Amino acid sequence: MVTKNPGTALAAINAQIAALQAKADTLRRKEVADVIERIKGAIEHYKLTAEDLGLVGRKGRKAVVAKADTPAKKPRKNAAAKKPAGVIKYTDGTGNNWTGKGTRPGWFKAAIAAGKTAEDLLANKVS
């Protein structure tokens, strides 16, 4: 079967797709509205709170709830919320530094093994 204008068949199919999509969107909105009404009824019947439903996070803040048709987004990290690097407490004079918190770095252990004391490695030692 040969058509005189092949674009006509494609246009007809695209029109059908658009009509079906509009119908699907309408049906989805109606279903969502029905589900919301049932949920609201259950919440009222059982006297549920936002906390019961897990909608409130720690310290009373609302938890982030992703909608079904939108992808979840990662929360932005606030640049001002970053912890400071810390004050250097120990140094070996060759560029190795340590705040004195956490696991001792290898250079510090090696210096102690070589006979230096922690006081010798203090960054702000008074001479």
Coordinates of N, CA, C and O in Angstrom, one line a residue:
M1 N 0.8 -1.2 0.0 CA 0.0 0.0 0.0 C 0.9 1.2 0.0 O 1.7 1.5 0.9
V2 N 0.7 2.0 -1.0 CA 1.5 3.2 -1.1 C 0.6 4.4 -0.9 O -0.4 4.5 -1.5
T3 N 1.1 5.3 0.0 CA 0.3 6.6 0.2 C 0.9 7.7 -0.6 O 2.1 7.7 -0.9
K4 N 0.1 8.6 -1.0 CA 0.6 9.8 -1.8 C 1.4 10.7 -0.9 O 2.4 11.3 -1.4
N5 N 1.1 10.9 0.3 CA 1.8 11.8 1.2 C 2.1 11.1 2.5 O 1.3 10.9 3.4
P6 N 3.4 10.6 2.6 CA 3.8 9.8 3.8 C 3.7 10.6 5.1 O 3.5 10.1 6.2
G7 N 3.8 11.9 5.0 CA 3.8 12.8 6.2 C 2.4 12.8 6.8 O 2.2 13.0 8.0
T8 N 1.3 12.5 6.0 CA 0.0 12.5 6.5 C -0.2 11.4 7.6 O -0.9 11.6 8.6
A9 N 0.3 10.2 7.3 CA 0.1 9.1 8.2 C 0.9 9.4 9.5 O 0.3 9.1 10.6
L10 N 2.0 9.9 9.4 CA 2.8 10.3 10.6 C 2.1 11.3 11.4 O 2.0 11.3 12.7
A11 N 1.5 12.3 10.8 CA 0.8 13.4 11.5 C -0.4 12.8 12.2 O -0.8 13.2 13.3
A12 N -1.1 11.9 11.5 CA -2.3 11.2 12.1 C -1.9 10.5 13.4 O -2.6 10.5 14.4
I13 N -0.8 9.7 13.3 CA -0.3 9.0 14.5 C 0.1 9.9 15.6 O -0.2 9.7 16.8
N14 N 0.8 11.0 15.3 CA 1.2 11.9 16.3 C 0.0 12.6 17.0 O 0.0 12.8 18.2
A15 N -1.1 12.8 16.2 CA -2.3 13.4 16.8 C -2.9 12.4 17.7 O -3.5 12.7 18.8
Q16 N -2.9 11.1 17.3 CA -3.5 10.1 18.2 C -2.7 9.9 19.5 O -3.2 9.8 20.6
I17 N -1.4 10.0 19.4 CA -0.5 10.0 20.5 C -0.8 11.1 21.5 O -0.9 10.9 22.7
A18 N -0.9 12.3 20.9 CA -1.2 13.5 21.8 C -2.6 13.4 22.5 O -2.7 13.7 23.6
A19 N -3.6 12.8 21.7 CA -4.9 12.7 22.3 C -4.9 11.6 23.4 O -5.5 11.8 24.5
L20 N -4.2 10.5 23.2 CA -4.0 9.5 24.2 C -3.3 10.0 25.4 O -3.6 9.6 26.6
Q21 N -2.2 10.8 25.2 CA -1.5 11.3 26.3 C -2.3 12.2 27.2 O -2.3 12.2 28.4
A22 N -3.1 13.1 26.5 CA -4.0 14.0 27.3 C -5.0 13.1 28.1 O -5.3 13.5 29.2
K23 N -5.5 12.1 27.5 CA -6.5 11.2 28.2 C -5.8 10.5 29.4 O -6.4 10.5 30.5
A24 N -4.6 10.1 29.2 CA -3.8 9.4 30.3 C -3.6 10.4 31.4 O -3.7 10.1 32.6
D25 N -3.2 11.7 31.1 CA -3.0 12.7 32.1 C -4.2 13.0 32.9 O -4.2 13.1 34.1
T26 N -5.4 13.0 32.2 CA -6.6 13.3 32.9 C -7.0 12.1 33.9 O -7.4 12.4 35.0
L27 N -6.8 10.9 33.4 CA -7.1 9.7 34.2 C -6.1 9.7 35.4 O -6.6 9.4 36.6
R28 N -4.9 10.0 35.2 CA -3.9 10.0 36.3 C -4.3 11.1 37.4 O -4.2 10.8 38.6
R29 N -4.7 12.3 36.9 CA -5.1 13.3 37.9 C -6.3 12.9 38.7 O -6.3 13.1 39.9
K30 N -7.2 12.2 38.1 CA -8.4 11.7 38.8 C -8.0 10.6 39.8 O -8.4 10.7 41.0
E31 N -7.1 9.7 39.4 CA -6.7 8.6 40.3 C -5.9 9.2 41.5 O -6.1 8.8 42.6
V32 N -5.1 10.2 41.2 CA -4.3 10.8 42.3 C -5.2 11.5 43.3 O -5.1 11.4 44.5
A33 N -6.2 12.2 42.8 CA -7.2 12.9 43.6 C -7.9 11.9 44.5 O -8.1 12.1 45.7
D34 N -8.3 10.7 43.9 CA -9.0 9.7 44.7 C -8.1 9.1 45.8 O -8.5 8.9 46.9
V35 N -6.8 8.9 45.4 CA -5.9 8.3 46.4 C -5.7 9.3 47.6 O -5.7 8.9 48.7
I36 N -5.5 10.6 47.2 CA -5.3 11.6 48.2 C -6.5 11.7 49.2 O -6.4 11.8 50.4
E37 N -7.7 11.6 48.6 CA -8.9 11.6 49.5 C -9.0 10.4 50.4 O -9.3 10.5 51.6
R38 N -8.6 9.2 49.9 CA -8.5 8.0 50.8 C -7.5 8.1 51.9 O -7.7 7.8 53.0
I39 N -6.3 8.7 51.5 CA -5.3 8.9 52.5 C -5.7 9.9 53.6 O -5.5 9.7 54.8
K40 N -6.3 11.0 53.1 CA -6.8 12.0 54.1 C -7.8 11.4 55.0 O -7.8 11.7 56.2
G41 N -8.7 10.5 54.5 CA -9.7 9.9 55.3 C -9.1 9.0 56.4 O -9.5 9.0 57.5
A42 N -8.0 8.2 56.0 CA -7.3 7.3 56.9 C -6.6 8.1 57.9 O -6.6 7.7 59.1
I43 N -6.0 9.2 57.6 CA -5.3 10.1 58.5 C -6.2 10.6 59.6 O -5.9 10.6 60.8
E44 N -7.4 11.1 59.1 CA -8.4 11.6 60.0 C -8.9 10.5 60.9 O -9.0 10.7 62.2
H45 N -9.2 9.3 60.4 CA -9.8 8.2 61.1 C -8.8 7.7 62.2 O -9.2 7.5 63.4
Y46 N -7.6 7.6 61.9 CA -6.6 7.1 62.8 C -5.9 8.2 63.6 O -5.0 7.9 64.4
K47 N -6.2 9.4 63.4 CA -5.6 10.6 64.0 C -4.1 10.6 63.9 O -3.3 10.7 64.9
L48 N -3.6 10.3 62.7 CA -2.1 10.3 62.5 C -1.6 11.7 62.4 O -2.2 12.6 61.9
T49 N -0.3 11.8 62.8 CA 0.4 13.1 62.7 C 1.5 13.0 61.6 O 1.8 11.9 61.1
A50 N 2.0 14.1 61.3 CA 3.1 14.1 60.3 C 4.3 13.3 60.8 O 5.0 12.6 60.0
E51 N 4.5 13.3 62.1 CA 5.6 12.5 62.7 C 5.3 11.0 62.5 O 6.2 10.2 62.2
D52 N 4.1 10.6 62.7 CA 3.7 9.2 62.6 C 4.0 8.7 61.1 O 4.3 7.6 60.9
L53 N 3.8 9.6 60.2 CA 4.0 9.3 58.8 C 5.4 9.4 58.3 O 5.7 9.2 57.2
G54 N 6.3 9.9 59.2 CA 7.7 10.1 58.8 C 7.9 11.3 58.0 O 8.9 11.4 57.3
L55 N 7.0 12.3 58.1 CA 7.1 13.5 57.3 C 7.9 14.6 58.1 O 8.1 15.7 57.5
V56 N 8.2 14.4 59.3 CA 8.9 15.3 60.1 C 10.3 14.7 60.5 O 10.3 13.6 61.1
G57 N 11.4 15.3 60.2 CA 12.7 14.8 60.5 C 13.1 15.2 61.9 O 12.3 15.7 62.7
R58 N 14.3 15.0 62.2 CA 14.8 15.3 63.5 C 14.7 16.8 63.8 O 14.7 17.6 62.8
K59 N 14.6 17.2 65.0 CA 14.5 18.6 65.4 C 13.3 19.3 64.8 O 13.3 20.5 64.6
G60 N 12.3 18.6 64.5 CA 11.0 19.2 64.0 C 11.0 19.7 62.6 O 10.0 20.2 62.1
R61 N 12.1 19.4 61.8 CA 12.1 19.9 60.5 C 11.3 18.9 59.6 O 11.3 17.7 59.8
K62 N 10.7 19.4 58.6 CA 10.0 18.6 57.7 C 11.0 17.8 56.8 O 12.0 18.3 56.4
A63 N 10.7 16.5 56.7 CA 11.6 15.6 55.9 C 11.3 15.9 54.4 O 10.2 16.3 54.0
V64 N 12.2 15.7 53.6 CA 12.1 15.9 52.1 C 11.4 14.7 51.6 O 11.8 13.6 51.7
V65 N 10.2 14.9 50.9 CA 9.5 13.8 50.3 C 9.4 14.1 48.8 O 8.9 15.1 48.4
A66 N 10.0 13.1 48.1 CA 10.0 13.3 46.6 C 8.6 12.9 46.0 O 8.0 11.9 46.5
K67 N 8.1 13.6 45.1 CA 6.9 13.3 44.4 C 7.2 12.1 43.5 O 8.3 12.0 43.0
A68 N 6.2 11.3 43.2 CA 6.4 10.1 42.4 C 6.9 10.4 41.0 O 7.6 9.6 40.4
D69 N 6.5 11.5 40.4 CA 6.8 11.8 39.0 C 8.0 12.7 38.9 O 8.3 13.2 37.8
T70 N 8.7 13.0 40.0 CA 9.9 13.9 39.9 C 11.0 13.1 40.5 O 10.9 12.5 41.6
P71 N 12.2 13.2 39.9 CA 13.4 12.5 40.5 C 13.8 13.2 41.8 O 13.7 14.4 41.9
A72 N 14.3 12.4 42.7 CA 14.8 13.0 44.0 C 16.0 13.8 43.7 O 16.9 13.4 42.9
K73 N 16.1 14.9 44.4 CA 17.3 15.8 44.3 C 18.1 15.7 45.5 O 17.6 15.5 46.6
K74 N 19.4 15.7 45.4 CA 20.3 15.7 46.5 C 20.3 17.1 47.1 O 20.3 18.1 46.4
P75 N 20.3 17.2 48.4 CA 20.3 18.5 49.0 C 21.7 19.2 48.8 O 22.7 18.5 48.7
R76 N 21.7 20.5 48.6 CA 22.9 21.2 48.3 C 23.7 21.4 49.6 O 23.2 21.5 50.7
K77 N 25.0 21.3 49.4 CA 25.9 21.5 50.6 C 26.2 23.0 50.7 O 26.5 23.6 49.7
N78 N 25.9 23.5 51.9 CA 26.2 24.9 52.1 C 27.7 25.1 52.4 O 28.3 24.5 53.2
A79 N 28.3 26.0 51.6 CA 29.7 26.2 51.7 C 30.0 26.8 53.1 O 31.1 26.5 53.6
A80 N 29.2 27.5 53.7 CA 29.4 28.1 55.0 C 29.3 27.1 56.1 O 29.8 27.3 57.2
A81 N 28.7 25.9 55.8 CA 28.5 24.9 56.8 C 29.7 24.0 57.0 O 29.8 23.1 57.8
K82 N 30.7 24.1 56.1 CA 31.9 23.3 56.2 C 32.7 23.6 57.4 O 32.8 24.7 57.8
K83 N 33.3 22.5 58.0 CA 34.1 22.7 59.2 C 35.4 23.3 58.8 O 35.9 23.0 57.7
P84 N 36.0 24.1 59.6 CA 37.3 24.7 59.3 C 38.3 23.5 59.4 O 38.1 22.5 60.0
A85 N 39.4 23.7 58.7 CA 40.5 22.7 58.6 C 41.1 22.4 59.9 O 41.5 21.2 60.1
G86 N 41.1 23.3 60.8 CA 41.8 23.1 62.1 C 43.1 23.8 62.2 O 43.7 24.2 61.2
V87 N 43.5 24.0 63.4 CA 44.7 24.8 63.7 C 45.8 23.7 63.7 O 45.7 22.7 64.4
I88 N 46.9 24.0 63.0 CA 48.1 23.1 63.0 C 48.7 23.2 64.4 O 49.1 24.2 64.9
K89 N 48.9 22.0 64.9 CA 49.5 21.9 66.2 C 51.0 21.3 66.1 O 51.9 21.7 66.8
Y90 N 51.2 20.4 65.2 CA 52.5 19.8 65.0 C 52.9 19.9 63.6 O 52.1 19.9 62.7
T91 N 54.2 20.1 63.4 CA 54.8 20.2 62.1 C 56.3 19.7 62.2 O 56.9 19.7 63.2
D92 N 56.8 19.2 61.0 CA 58.1 18.7 61.0 C 59.1 19.6 60.3 O 60.3 19.4 60.1
G93 N 58.5 20.8 59.8 CA 59.4 21.8 59.1 C 59.6 21.5 57.7 O 60.2 22.3 57.0
T94 N 59.1 20.4 57.2 CA 59.2 20.1 55.7 C 57.9 20.1 55.0 O 57.8 19.5 53.9
G95 N 56.9 20.6 55.6 CA 55.6 20.7 55.0 C 54.6 19.7 55.5 O 53.4 19.8 55.1
N96 N 55.0 18.9 56.4 CA 54.0 17.9 57.0 C 53.4 18.6 58.2 O 54.2 19.1 59.1
N97 N 52.1 18.6 58.3 CA 51.4 19.3 59.4 C 50.3 18.3 60.0 O 49.8 17.5 59.2
W98 N 50.0 18.5 61.2 CA 48.9 17.7 61.9 C 48.3 18.6 62.9 O 48.9 19.3 63.7
T99 N 46.9 18.5 63.0 CA 46.2 19.2 64.0 C 46.3 18.6 65.4 O 45.9 19.3 66.4
G100 N 46.7 17.4 65.5 CA 46.7 16.7 66.8 C 45.5 15.9 67.1 O 45.3 15.3 68.1
K101 N 44.5 15.9 66.1 CA 43.3 15.2 66.2 C 43.3 14.0 65.3 O 43.8 14.1 64.2
G102 N 42.7 13.0 65.7 CA 42.6 11.8 64.8 C 43.8 10.9 64.9 O 44.7 11.1 65.8
T103 N 44.0 10.0 64.0 CA 45.1 9.1 64.0 C 46.4 9.8 63.7 O 46.4 10.7 62.8
R104 N 47.4 9.4 64.4 CA 48.7 10.0 64.1 C 49.2 9.7 62.7 O 49.2 8.6 62.3
P105 N 49.7 10.7 62.0 CA 50.2 10.5 60.6 C 51.5 9.7 60.7 O 52.2 9.8 61.7
G106 N 51.8 9.1 59.5 CA 53.1 8.4 59.4 C 54.3 9.2 59.7 O 55.3 8.7 60.4
W107 N 54.4 10.4 59.2 CA 55.6 11.2 59.4 C 55.7 11.5 60.9 O 56.9 11.6 61.4
F108 N 54.6 11.7 61.7 CA 54.7 12.0 63.1 C 55.3 10.7 63.8 O 56.2 10.8 64.7
K109 N 54.7 9.6 63.5 CA 55.2 8.3 64.1 C 56.7 8.1 63.8 O 57.4 7.7 64.7
A110 N 57.1 8.4 62.5 CA 58.5 8.2 62.2 C 59.4 9.1 63.0 O 60.5 8.7 63.4
A111 N 59.0 10.3 63.2 CA 59.8 11.3 63.9 C 59.9 10.9 65.3 O 61.0 11.0 65.9
I112 N 58.8 10.4 65.9 CA 58.9 9.9 67.3 C 59.8 8.7 67.4 O 60.6 8.5 68.3
A113 N 59.7 7.8 66.4 CA 60.6 6.6 66.4 C 62.1 7.0 66.2 O 62.9 6.3 66.7
A114 N 62.3 8.1 65.6 CA 63.7 8.6 65.3 C 64.2 9.3 66.5 O 65.4 9.7 66.5
G115 N 63.5 9.4 67.6 CA 64.0 10.0 68.8 C 63.5 11.4 69.2 O 63.8 12.0 70.2
K116 N 62.6 12.0 68.3 CA 62.1 13.3 68.6 C 60.9 13.1 69.6 O 60.3 12.0 69.7
T117 N 60.6 14.2 70.3 CA 59.4 14.1 71.2 C 58.3 14.9 70.6 O 58.6 15.7 69.6
A118 N 57.1 14.8 71.1 CA 56.0 15.5 70.6 C 56.2 17.0 70.8 O 55.8 17.8 69.9
E119 N 56.9 17.4 71.9 CA 57.2 18.8 72.1 C 58.1 19.4 71.1 O 58.1 20.5 70.7
D120 N 59.0 18.5 70.6 CA 60.0 19.0 69.5 C 59.2 19.3 68.2 O 59.7 20.1 67.4
L121 N 58.1 18.7 68.0 CA 57.3 18.8 66.8 C 56.2 19.9 66.9 O 55.5 20.1 65.9
L122 N 56.1 20.5 68.0 CA 55.1 21.5 68.2 C 55.3 22.7 67.2 O 56.4 23.1 67.0
A123 N 54.2 23.1 66.6 CA 54.3 24.1 65.5 C 54.6 25.5 66.2 O 55.3 26.3 65.6
N124 N 54.1 25.8 67.3 CA 54.2 27.1 68.0 C 55.0 27.0 69.2 O 54.7 27.5 70.3
K125 N 56.2 26.3 69.2 CA 57.0 26.1 70.4 C 57.7 27.4 70.6 O 58.2 28.1 69.7
V126 N 57.8 27.7 71.9 CA 58.5 29.0 72.3 C 60.0 28.6 72.6 O 60.3 27.7 73.3
S127 N 60.9 29.3 71.9 CA 62.3 29.0 72.0 C 63.0 29.9 72.9 O 62.7 31.1 73.1

